[in-house]
C-alpha cells in the first residue's frame, strides 16, 4: 500500500508540477533577452528566487519559475534571462529555457513512480497467491 501511495505522489509531482514547469521554461526560448542580477536567493528549483533586470526602461523584480537552476548563486550574481515582451514578470534564466532541471526531474520522478507502481503490483499479486494457497 505504501508503494502505491509513493507511486501516486511521484507520478502526480511529475505530471502536475514538473512537466508543466518544463513546458513553461521552454515557452520562453524566444523571449526578450536581458542581463539580470539575482535579487532573492533560495531554492530556485522550488521557485523561491527572484531576479532584477531592466525591461522597456523600467526596473523589474520577477520571481523565477519552479524548475529554475541557479540555487547556489548568491544575491547579486549576474545572469542572462529571457522574459515575455508583453509581461516582464514572466521570466526564466537563459540556461533554463530548454527545460533544464524541471525536465530532468519530471522524467526522474516519473520513472521512480513507475518502479514503485511495479512494486505495488508485484506485492499485490504475491499477496493474492498467498491467500489462494
PDB file of C-alpha atoms in Angstrom:
ATOM      1  CA  UNK A   1       0.000   0.000   0.000  1.00  0.00           C
ATOM      2  CA  UNK A   2       2.848   2.385   0.834  1.00  0.00           C
ATOM      3  CA  UNK A   3       4.480   1.719  -2.547  1.00  0.00           C
ATOM      4  CA  UNK A   4       1.238   2.613  -4.307  1.00  0.00           C
ATOM      5  CA  UNK A   5       0.946   5.893  -2.374  1.00  0.00           C
ATOM      6  CA  UNK A   6       4.568   6.779  -3.179  1.00  0.00           C
ATOM      7  CA  UNK A   7       3.968   5.933  -6.851  1.00  0.00           C
ATOM      8  CA  UNK A   8       0.887   8.168  -6.937  1.00  0.00           C
ATOM      9  CA  UNK A   9       2.680  11.055  -5.225  1.00  0.00           C
ATOM     10  CA  UNK A  10       5.720  10.890  -7.511  1.00  0.00           C
ATOM     11  CA  UNK A  11       3.532  10.477 -10.579  1.00  0.00           C
ATOM     12  CA  UNK A  12       1.474  13.497  -9.533  1.00  0.00           C
ATOM     13  CA  UNK A  13       4.616  15.558  -8.941  1.00  0.00           C
ATOM     14  CA  UNK A  14       5.867  14.649 -12.385  1.00  0.00           C
ATOM     15  CA  UNK A  15       2.610  15.115 -14.314  1.00  0.00           C
ATOM     16  CA  UNK A  16       1.096  18.066 -12.471  1.00  0.00           C
ATOM     17  CA  UNK A  17       4.150  20.123 -11.498  1.00  0.00           C
ATOM     18  CA  UNK A  18       7.394  19.299 -13.265  1.00  0.00           C
ATOM     19  CA  UNK A  19       6.212  18.617 -16.851  1.00  0.00           C
ATOM     20  CA  UNK A  20       4.194  21.880 -16.923  1.00  0.00           C
ATOM     21  CA  UNK A  21       7.187  23.719 -15.404  1.00  0.00           C
ATOM     22  CA  UNK A  22       9.469  22.367 -18.139  1.00  0.00           C
ATOM     23  CA  UNK A  23       6.955  23.429 -20.817  1.00  0.00           C
ATOM     24  CA  UNK A  24       6.721  26.904 -19.279  1.00  0.00           C
ATOM     25  CA  UNK A  25      10.510  27.241 -19.331  1.00  0.00           C
ATOM     26  CA  UNK A  26      10.635  26.145 -22.972  1.00  0.00           C
ATOM     27  CA  UNK A  27       7.954  28.691 -23.881  1.00  0.00           C
ATOM     28  CA  UNK A  28      10.412  31.481 -23.047  1.00  0.00           C
ATOM     29  CA  UNK A  29      13.059  30.376 -25.583  1.00  0.00           C
ATOM     30  CA  UNK A  30      12.016  33.136 -27.979  1.00  0.00           C
ATOM     31  CA  UNK A  31      11.567  35.761 -25.271  1.00  0.00           C
ATOM     32  CA  UNK A  32      13.419  39.031 -24.889  1.00  0.00           C
ATOM     33  CA  UNK A  33      16.932  38.697 -23.517  1.00  0.00           C
ATOM     34  CA  UNK A  34      18.245  40.829 -20.641  1.00  0.00           C
ATOM     35  CA  UNK A  35      21.082  40.876 -18.130  1.00  0.00           C
ATOM     36  CA  UNK A  36      19.797  40.403 -14.588  1.00  0.00           C
ATOM     37  CA  UNK A  37      21.069  40.111 -11.060  1.00  0.00           C
ATOM     38  CA  UNK A  38      19.839  37.633  -8.506  1.00  0.00           C
ATOM     39  CA  UNK A  39      17.637  39.675  -6.188  1.00  0.00           C
ATOM     40  CA  UNK A  40      16.489  36.960  -3.770  1.00  0.00           C
ATOM     41  CA  UNK A  41      18.349  33.678  -3.341  1.00  0.00           C
ATOM     42  CA  UNK A  42      16.820  30.459  -2.116  1.00  0.00           C
ATOM     43  CA  UNK A  43      15.665  27.157  -3.532  1.00  0.00           C
ATOM     44  CA  UNK A  44      15.308  28.163  -7.170  1.00  0.00           C
ATOM     45  CA  UNK A  45      14.118  24.671  -8.185  1.00  0.00           C
ATOM     46  CA  UNK A  46      11.104  25.221  -5.906  1.00  0.00           C
ATOM     47  CA  UNK A  47      10.525  28.737  -7.272  1.00  0.00           C
ATOM     48  CA  UNK A  48      11.961  30.701  -4.339  1.00  0.00           C
ATOM     49  CA  UNK A  49      14.347  33.009  -6.252  1.00  0.00           C
ATOM     50  CA  UNK A  50      13.823  36.366  -7.916  1.00  0.00           C
ATOM     51  CA  UNK A  51      15.837  38.456 -10.345  1.00  0.00           C
ATOM     52  CA  UNK A  52      16.098  42.162 -11.062  1.00  0.00           C
ATOM     53  CA  UNK A  53      16.544  43.481 -14.608  1.00  0.00           C
ATOM     54  CA  UNK A  54      15.672  46.345 -16.958  1.00  0.00           C
ATOM     55  CA  UNK A  55      12.737  45.935 -19.361  1.00  0.00           C
ATOM     56  CA  UNK A  56      11.453  48.795 -21.508  1.00  0.00           C
ATOM     57  CA  UNK A  57      13.362  51.326 -19.423  1.00  0.00           C
ATOM     58  CA  UNK A  58      11.994  50.255 -16.049  1.00  0.00           C
ATOM     59  CA  UNK A  59      13.395  48.049 -13.308  1.00  0.00           C
ATOM     60  CA  UNK A  60      11.554  44.757 -12.897  1.00  0.00           C
ATOM     61  CA  UNK A  61      11.827  42.318  -9.997  1.00  0.00           C
ATOM     62  CA  UNK A  62      10.352  38.980 -11.033  1.00  0.00           C
ATOM     63  CA  UNK A  63      10.229  35.516  -9.488  1.00  0.00           C
ATOM     64  CA  UNK A  64      11.981  32.691 -11.291  1.00  0.00           C
ATOM     65  CA  UNK A  65       9.591  29.816 -12.018  1.00  0.00           C
ATOM     66  CA  UNK A  66       9.569  26.360 -10.470  1.00  0.00           C
ATOM     67  CA  UNK A  67      12.252  24.242 -12.085  1.00  0.00           C
ATOM     68  CA  UNK A  68      14.849  27.001 -12.314  1.00  0.00           C
ATOM     69  CA  UNK A  69      18.508  26.372 -11.637  1.00  0.00           C
ATOM     70  CA  UNK A  70      20.956  28.741 -10.023  1.00  0.00           C
ATOM     71  CA  UNK A  71      20.123  27.991  -6.403  1.00  0.00           C
ATOM     72  CA  UNK A  72      23.790  28.028  -5.427  1.00  0.00           C
ATOM     73  CA  UNK A  73      24.285  31.574  -6.688  1.00  0.00           C
ATOM     74  CA  UNK A  74      24.445  34.340  -4.112  1.00  0.00           C
ATOM     75  CA  UNK A  75      22.436  37.560  -4.155  1.00  0.00           C
ATOM     76  CA  UNK A  76      23.871  39.991  -6.684  1.00  0.00           C
ATOM     77  CA  UNK A  77      25.124  37.308  -9.094  1.00  0.00           C
ATOM     78  CA  UNK A  78      24.814  38.286 -12.761  1.00  0.00           C
ATOM     79  CA  UNK A  79      22.863  36.088 -15.150  1.00  0.00           C
ATOM     80  CA  UNK A  80      21.139  36.271 -18.515  1.00  0.00           C
ATOM     81  CA  UNK A  81      17.346  35.922 -18.516  1.00  0.00           C
ATOM     82  CA  UNK A  82      14.557  35.638 -21.073  1.00  0.00           C
ATOM     83  CA  UNK A  83      11.216  37.312 -20.459  1.00  0.00           C
ATOM     84  CA  UNK A  84       7.913  37.816 -22.257  1.00  0.00           C
ATOM     85  CA  UNK A  85       7.844  41.151 -24.039  1.00  0.00           C
ATOM     86  CA  UNK A  86       4.201  41.743 -23.083  1.00  0.00           C
ATOM     87  CA  UNK A  87       4.692  40.652 -19.457  1.00  0.00           C
ATOM     88  CA  UNK A  88       8.211  41.066 -17.996  1.00  0.00           C
ATOM     89  CA  UNK A  89       7.093  39.326 -14.779  1.00  0.00           C
ATOM     90  CA  UNK A  90       7.234  36.042 -16.727  1.00  0.00           C
ATOM     91  CA  UNK A  91      10.960  35.341 -16.746  1.00  0.00           C
ATOM     92  CA  UNK A  92      13.442  32.444 -16.731  1.00  0.00           C
ATOM     93  CA  UNK A  93      17.203  32.098 -16.670  1.00  0.00           C
ATOM     94  CA  UNK A  94      18.733  31.749 -20.128  1.00  0.00           C
ATOM     95  CA  UNK A  95      20.266  28.417 -19.080  1.00  0.00           C
ATOM     96  CA  UNK A  96      16.850  27.025 -18.124  1.00  0.00           C
ATOM     97  CA  UNK A  97      14.767  27.814 -21.220  1.00  0.00           C
ATOM     98  CA  UNK A  98      15.496  24.374 -22.663  1.00  0.00           C
ATOM     99  CA  UNK A  99      13.509  22.771 -19.841  1.00  0.00           C
ATOM    100  CA  UNK A 100      16.589  22.236 -17.686  1.00  0.00           C
ATOM    101  CA  UNK A 101      16.269  20.685 -14.269  1.00  0.00           C
ATOM    102  CA  UNK A 102      12.478  20.619 -14.449  1.00  0.00           C
ATOM    103  CA  UNK A 103      12.505  18.220 -17.400  1.00  0.00           C
ATOM    104  CA  UNK A 104      15.136  16.039 -15.759  1.00  0.00           C
ATOM    105  CA  UNK A 105      13.202  15.928 -12.500  1.00  0.00           C
ATOM    106  CA  UNK A 106       9.943  15.211 -14.345  1.00  0.00           C
ATOM    107  CA  UNK A 107      11.413  12.194 -16.129  1.00  0.00           C
ATOM    108  CA  UNK A 108      13.234  11.036 -12.998  1.00  0.00           C
ATOM    109  CA  UNK A 109      10.219  11.214 -10.699  1.00  0.00           C
ATOM    110  CA  UNK A 110       8.028   9.625 -13.384  1.00  0.00           C
ATOM    111  CA  UNK A 111      10.477   6.734 -13.719  1.00  0.00           C
ATOM    112  CA  UNK A 112      10.681   6.206  -9.969  1.00  0.00           C
ATOM    113  CA  UNK A 113       6.865   6.339  -9.812  1.00  0.00           C
ATOM    114  CA  UNK A 114       6.712   3.508 -12.352  1.00  0.00           C
ATOM    115  CA  UNK A 115       9.158   1.454 -10.275  1.00  0.00           C
ATOM    116  CA  UNK A 116       7.018   1.898  -7.158  1.00  0.00           C
ATOM    117  CA  UNK A 117       3.886   1.085  -9.172  1.00  0.00           C
ATOM    118  CA  UNK A 118       5.516  -2.132 -10.393  1.00  0.00           C
ATOM    119  CA  UNK A 119       6.494  -2.992  -6.813  1.00  0.00           C
ATOM    120  CA  UNK A 120       2.887  -2.458  -5.729  1.00  0.00           C
ATOM    121  CA  UNK A 121       1.593  -4.771  -8.453  1.00  0.00           C
ATOM    122  CA  UNK A 122       4.167  -7.435  -7.588  1.00  0.00           C
ATOM    123  CA  UNK A 123       3.312  -7.213  -3.899  1.00  0.00           C
ATOM    124  CA  UNK A 124      -0.446  -7.391  -4.608  1.00  0.00           C
ATOM    125  CA  UNK A 125      -0.099 -10.456  -6.837  1.00  0.00           C
ATOM    126  CA  UNK A 126       2.164 -12.143  -4.277  1.00  0.00           C
ATOM    127  CA  UNK A 127      -0.370 -11.437  -1.541  1.00  0.00           C
ATOM    128  CA  UNK A 128      -3.226 -12.770  -3.696  1.00  0.00           C
ATOM    129  CA  UNK A 129      -1.316 -16.014  -4.358  1.00  0.00           C
ATOM    130  CA  UNK A 130      -0.619 -16.496  -0.652  1.00  0.00           C
ATOM    131  CA  UNK A 131      -4.293 -16.086   0.202  1.00  0.00           C
ATOM    132  CA  UNK A 132      -5.319 -18.560  -2.506  1.00  0.00           C
ATOM    133  CA  UNK A 133      -2.979 -21.247  -1.140  1.00  0.00           C
TER     134      UNK A 133
END
